[in-house]
Amino acid sequence: MDERRFVARINGRVQGVGYRYFARQLANQMGIRGYVRNTHDGAVEVVAEGNEGLLAKFLGALRHGPVRSHVDSIDVSWGDAINEDFGFIVKS
């Protein structure tokens, strides 16, 4: 299994529109580990680990987001999985 990790910064109208809960629900359905949180400057940060193919699909869904959101851009950095030992959570 090709385990990878990415850190993504999602910019746009992504706070106050259910984006974090959208990401958590999708990640849990896909078996992806990590977390999502709002940043102080209005963006959302997603740290995700799992199968590389599933992560690519997850990232594609993050580009669209939930109905009330609007994603302007996503900055992503990829790396090796560090085997986070938890599910996918929303951090405050």
mmCIF file of the C-alpha atoms, coordinates in Angstrom:
data_MODEL
# 
_entry.id   MODEL 
# 
loop_
_atom_site.group_PDB 
_atom_site.id 
_atom_site.type_symbol 
_atom_site.label_atom_id 
_atom_site.label_alt_id 
_atom_site.label_comp_id 
_atom_site.label_asym_id 
_atom_site.label_entity_id 
_atom_site.label_seq_id 
_atom_site.pdbx_PDB_ins_code 
_atom_site.Cartn_x 
_atom_site.Cartn_y 
_atom_site.Cartn_z 
_atom_site.occupancy 
_atom_site.B_iso_or_equiv 
_atom_site.pdbx_formal_charge 
_atom_site.auth_seq_id 
_atom_site.auth_comp_id 
_atom_site.auth_asym_id 
_atom_site.auth_atom_id 
_atom_site.pdbx_PDB_model_num 
ATOM 1  C CA . MET A 1 1  ? 0.000   0.000  0.000  1.00 0.00 ? 1  MET A CA 1 
ATOM 2  C CA . ASP A 1 2  ? 1.393   3.405  -1.024 1.00 0.00 ? 2  ASP A CA 1 
ATOM 3  C CA . GLU A 1 3  ? 0.878   5.570  2.049  1.00 0.00 ? 3  GLU A CA 1 
ATOM 4  C CA . ARG A 1 4  ? 1.451   9.306  1.601  1.00 0.00 ? 4  ARG A CA 1 
ATOM 5  C CA . ARG A 1 5  ? 0.689   12.526 3.429  1.00 0.00 ? 5  ARG A CA 1 
ATOM 6  C CA . PHE A 1 6  ? -0.245  15.986 2.302  1.00 0.00 ? 6  PHE A CA 1 
ATOM 7  C CA . VAL A 1 7  ? -0.685  19.347 3.951  1.00 0.00 ? 7  VAL A CA 1 
ATOM 8  C CA . ALA A 1 8  ? -3.117  21.580 2.083  1.00 0.00 ? 8  ALA A CA 1 
ATOM 9  C CA . ARG A 1 9  ? -4.054  25.195 2.604  1.00 0.00 ? 9  ARG A CA 1 
ATOM 10 C CA . ILE A 1 10 ? -7.456  25.965 1.114  1.00 0.00 ? 10 ILE A CA 1 
ATOM 11 C CA . ASN A 1 11 ? -8.161  29.616 0.313  1.00 0.00 ? 11 ASN A CA 1 
ATOM 12 C CA . GLY A 1 12 ? -11.486 31.227 -0.511 1.00 0.00 ? 12 GLY A CA 1 
ATOM 13 C CA . ARG A 1 13 ? -14.884 31.276 1.182  1.00 0.00 ? 13 ARG A CA 1 
ATOM 14 C CA . VAL A 1 14 ? -14.162 28.232 3.325  1.00 0.00 ? 14 VAL A CA 1 
ATOM 15 C CA . GLN A 1 15 ? -14.943 29.334 6.885  1.00 0.00 ? 15 GLN A CA 1 
ATOM 16 C CA . GLY A 1 16 ? -18.480 29.459 8.246  1.00 0.00 ? 16 GLY A CA 1 
ATOM 17 C CA . VAL A 1 17 ? -19.828 27.302 5.414  1.00 0.00 ? 17 VAL A CA 1 
ATOM 18 C CA . GLY A 1 18 ? -19.390 23.767 6.817  1.00 0.00 ? 18 GLY A CA 1 
ATOM 19 C CA . TYR A 1 19 ? -16.111 23.113 5.023  1.00 0.00 ? 19 TYR A CA 1 
ATOM 20 C CA . ARG A 1 20 ? -14.366 21.429 7.962  1.00 0.00 ? 20 ARG A CA 1 
ATOM 21 C CA . TYR A 1 21 ? -17.284 19.063 8.546  1.00 0.00 ? 21 TYR A CA 1 
ATOM 22 C CA . PHE A 1 22 ? -17.507 18.316 4.824  1.00 0.00 ? 22 PHE A CA 1 
ATOM 23 C CA . ALA A 1 23 ? -13.807 17.384 4.856  1.00 0.00 ? 23 ALA A CA 1 
ATOM 24 C CA . ARG A 1 24 ? -14.164 15.241 7.993  1.00 0.00 ? 24 ARG A CA 1 
ATOM 25 C CA . GLN A 1 25 ? -17.152 13.317 6.665  1.00 0.00 ? 25 GLN A CA 1 
ATOM 26 C CA . LEU A 1 26 ? -15.480 12.617 3.332  1.00 0.00 ? 26 LEU A CA 1 
ATOM 27 C CA . ALA A 1 27 ? -12.163 11.631 4.936  1.00 0.00 ? 27 ALA A CA 1 
ATOM 28 C CA . ASN A 1 28 ? -13.889 9.238  7.332  1.00 0.00 ? 28 ASN A CA 1 
ATOM 29 C CA . GLN A 1 29 ? -15.803 7.651  4.441  1.00 0.00 ? 29 GLN A CA 1 
ATOM 30 C CA . MET A 1 30 ? -12.536 7.164  2.545  1.00 0.00 ? 30 MET A CA 1 
ATOM 31 C CA . GLY A 1 31 ? -10.491 5.897  5.507  1.00 0.00 ? 31 GLY A CA 1 
ATOM 32 C CA . ILE A 1 32 ? -8.157  8.895  5.471  1.00 0.00 ? 32 ILE A CA 1 
ATOM 33 C CA . ARG A 1 33 ? -6.408  9.940  8.685  1.00 0.00 ? 33 ARG A CA 1 
ATOM 34 C CA . GLY A 1 34 ? -5.535  13.448 9.790  1.00 0.00 ? 34 GLY A CA 1 
ATOM 35 C CA . TYR A 1 35 ? -7.279  16.682 10.655 1.00 0.00 ? 35 TYR A CA 1 
ATOM 36 C CA . VAL A 1 36 ? -8.822  19.883 9.364  1.00 0.00 ? 36 VAL A CA 1 
ATOM 37 C CA . ARG A 1 37 ? -8.786  23.282 11.045 1.00 0.00 ? 37 ARG A CA 1 
ATOM 38 C CA . ASN A 1 38 ? -9.499  26.941 10.390 1.00 0.00 ? 38 ASN A CA 1 
ATOM 39 C CA . THR A 1 39 ? -6.530  29.284 10.270 1.00 0.00 ? 39 THR A CA 1 
ATOM 40 C CA . HIS A 1 40 ? -6.503  32.801 11.721 1.00 0.00 ? 40 HIS A CA 1 
ATOM 41 C CA . ASP A 1 41 ? -6.327  34.404 8.277  1.00 0.00 ? 41 ASP A CA 1 
ATOM 42 C CA . GLY A 1 42 ? -9.527  32.842 6.908  1.00 0.00 ? 42 GLY A CA 1 
ATOM 43 C CA . ALA A 1 43 ? -8.117  29.759 5.192  1.00 0.00 ? 43 ALA A CA 1 
ATOM 44 C CA . VAL A 1 44 ? -8.562  26.091 6.093  1.00 0.00 ? 44 VAL A CA 1 
ATOM 45 C CA . GLU A 1 45 ? -5.670  23.687 6.676  1.00 0.00 ? 45 GLU A CA 1 
ATOM 46 C CA . VAL A 1 46 ? -6.031  19.973 5.935  1.00 0.00 ? 46 VAL A CA 1 
ATOM 47 C CA . VAL A 1 47 ? -3.437  17.412 6.957  1.00 0.00 ? 47 VAL A CA 1 
ATOM 48 C CA . ALA A 1 48 ? -4.253  14.019 5.470  1.00 0.00 ? 48 ALA A CA 1 
ATOM 49 C CA . GLU A 1 49 ? -2.630  10.579 5.366  1.00 0.00 ? 49 GLU A CA 1 
ATOM 50 C CA . GLY A 1 50 ? -3.553  7.416  3.567  1.00 0.00 ? 50 GLY A CA 1 
ATOM 51 C CA . ASN A 1 51 ? -3.427  5.608  0.255  1.00 0.00 ? 51 ASN A CA 1 
ATOM 52 C CA . GLU A 1 52 ? -2.015  7.940  -2.398 1.00 0.00 ? 52 GLU A CA 1 
ATOM 53 C CA . GLY A 1 53 ? -4.834  7.260  -4.853 1.00 0.00 ? 53 GLY A CA 1 
ATOM 54 C CA . LEU A 1 54 ? -7.493  7.969  -2.228 1.00 0.00 ? 54 LEU A CA 1 
ATOM 55 C CA . LEU A 1 55 ? -5.674  11.123 -1.170 1.00 0.00 ? 55 LEU A CA 1 
ATOM 56 C CA . ALA A 1 56 ? -5.733  12.360 -4.762 1.00 0.00 ? 56 ALA A CA 1 
ATOM 57 C CA . LYS A 1 57 ? -9.503  11.786 -4.909 1.00 0.00 ? 57 LYS A CA 1 
ATOM 58 C CA . PHE A 1 58 ? -9.939  13.477 -1.529 1.00 0.00 ? 58 PHE A CA 1 
ATOM 59 C CA . LEU A 1 59 ? -7.942  16.479 -2.726 1.00 0.00 ? 59 LEU A CA 1 
ATOM 60 C CA . GLY A 1 60 ? -10.129 16.683 -5.829 1.00 0.00 ? 60 GLY A CA 1 
ATOM 61 C CA . ALA A 1 61 ? -13.245 16.825 -3.643 1.00 0.00 ? 61 ALA A CA 1 
ATOM 62 C CA . LEU A 1 62 ? -11.629 19.487 -1.443 1.00 0.00 ? 62 LEU A CA 1 
ATOM 63 C CA . ARG A 1 63 ? -11.225 21.661 -4.556 1.00 0.00 ? 63 ARG A CA 1 
ATOM 64 C CA . HIS A 1 64 ? -15.035 21.756 -4.845 1.00 0.00 ? 64 HIS A CA 1 
ATOM 65 C CA . GLY A 1 65 ? -15.997 21.805 -1.165 1.00 0.00 ? 65 GLY A CA 1 
ATOM 66 C CA . PRO A 1 66 ? -19.541 21.924 0.192  1.00 0.00 ? 66 PRO A CA 1 
ATOM 67 C CA . VAL A 1 67 ? -22.325 23.833 -1.560 1.00 0.00 ? 67 VAL A CA 1 
ATOM 68 C CA . ARG A 1 68 ? -21.926 27.188 0.237  1.00 0.00 ? 68 ARG A CA 1 
ATOM 69 C CA . SER A 1 69 ? -18.142 27.308 -0.114 1.00 0.00 ? 69 SER A CA 1 
ATOM 70 C CA . HIS A 1 70 ? -16.024 28.750 -2.898 1.00 0.00 ? 70 HIS A CA 1 
ATOM 71 C CA . VAL A 1 71 ? -12.427 27.559 -3.233 1.00 0.00 ? 71 VAL A CA 1 
ATOM 72 C CA . ASP A 1 72 ? -10.101 30.085 -4.853 1.00 0.00 ? 72 ASP A CA 1 
ATOM 73 C CA . SER A 1 73 ? -6.882  28.082 -4.538 1.00 0.00 ? 73 SER A CA 1 
ATOM 74 C CA . ILE A 1 74 ? -5.230  25.169 -2.782 1.00 0.00 ? 74 ILE A CA 1 
ATOM 75 C CA . ASP A 1 75 ? -1.547  25.058 -1.895 1.00 0.00 ? 75 ASP A CA 1 
ATOM 76 C CA . VAL A 1 76 ? -0.434  21.461 -1.332 1.00 0.00 ? 76 VAL A CA 1 
ATOM 77 C CA . SER A 1 77 ? 2.800   19.902 -0.171 1.00 0.00 ? 77 SER A CA 1 
ATOM 78 C CA . TRP A 1 78 ? 3.234   16.117 -0.329 1.00 0.00 ? 78 TRP A CA 1 
ATOM 79 C CA . GLY A 1 79 ? 5.421   13.917 1.817  1.00 0.00 ? 79 GLY A CA 1 
ATOM 80 C CA . ASP A 1 80 ? 5.794   10.467 3.298  1.00 0.00 ? 80 ASP A CA 1 
ATOM 81 C CA . ALA A 1 81 ? 3.199   9.211  5.746  1.00 0.00 ? 81 ALA A CA 1 
ATOM 82 C CA . ILE A 1 82 ? 4.205   9.383  9.388  1.00 0.00 ? 82 ILE A CA 1 
ATOM 83 C CA . ASN A 1 83 ? 1.477   6.911  10.392 1.00 0.00 ? 83 ASN A CA 1 
ATOM 84 C CA . GLU A 1 84 ? -0.780  9.125  12.436 1.00 0.00 ? 84 GLU A CA 1 
ATOM 85 C CA . ASP A 1 85 ? -2.654  6.856  14.804 1.00 0.00 ? 85 ASP A CA 1 
ATOM 86 C CA . PHE A 1 86 ? -6.103  8.431  14.776 1.00 0.00 ? 86 PHE A CA 1 
ATOM 87 C CA . GLY A 1 87 ? -9.047  8.945  12.470 1.00 0.00 ? 87 GLY A CA 1 
ATOM 88 C CA . PHE A 1 88 ? -9.838  12.263 10.871 1.00 0.00 ? 88 PHE A CA 1 
ATOM 89 C CA . ILE A 1 89 ? -10.809 15.060 13.256 1.00 0.00 ? 89 ILE A CA 1 
ATOM 90 C CA . VAL A 1 90 ? -11.843 18.696 13.254 1.00 0.00 ? 90 VAL A CA 1 
ATOM 91 C CA . LYS A 1 91 ? -9.471  20.859 15.279 1.00 0.00 ? 91 LYS A CA 1 
ATOM 92 C CA . SER A 1 92 ? -10.467 24.263 16.576 1.00 0.00 ? 92 SER A CA 1 
# 
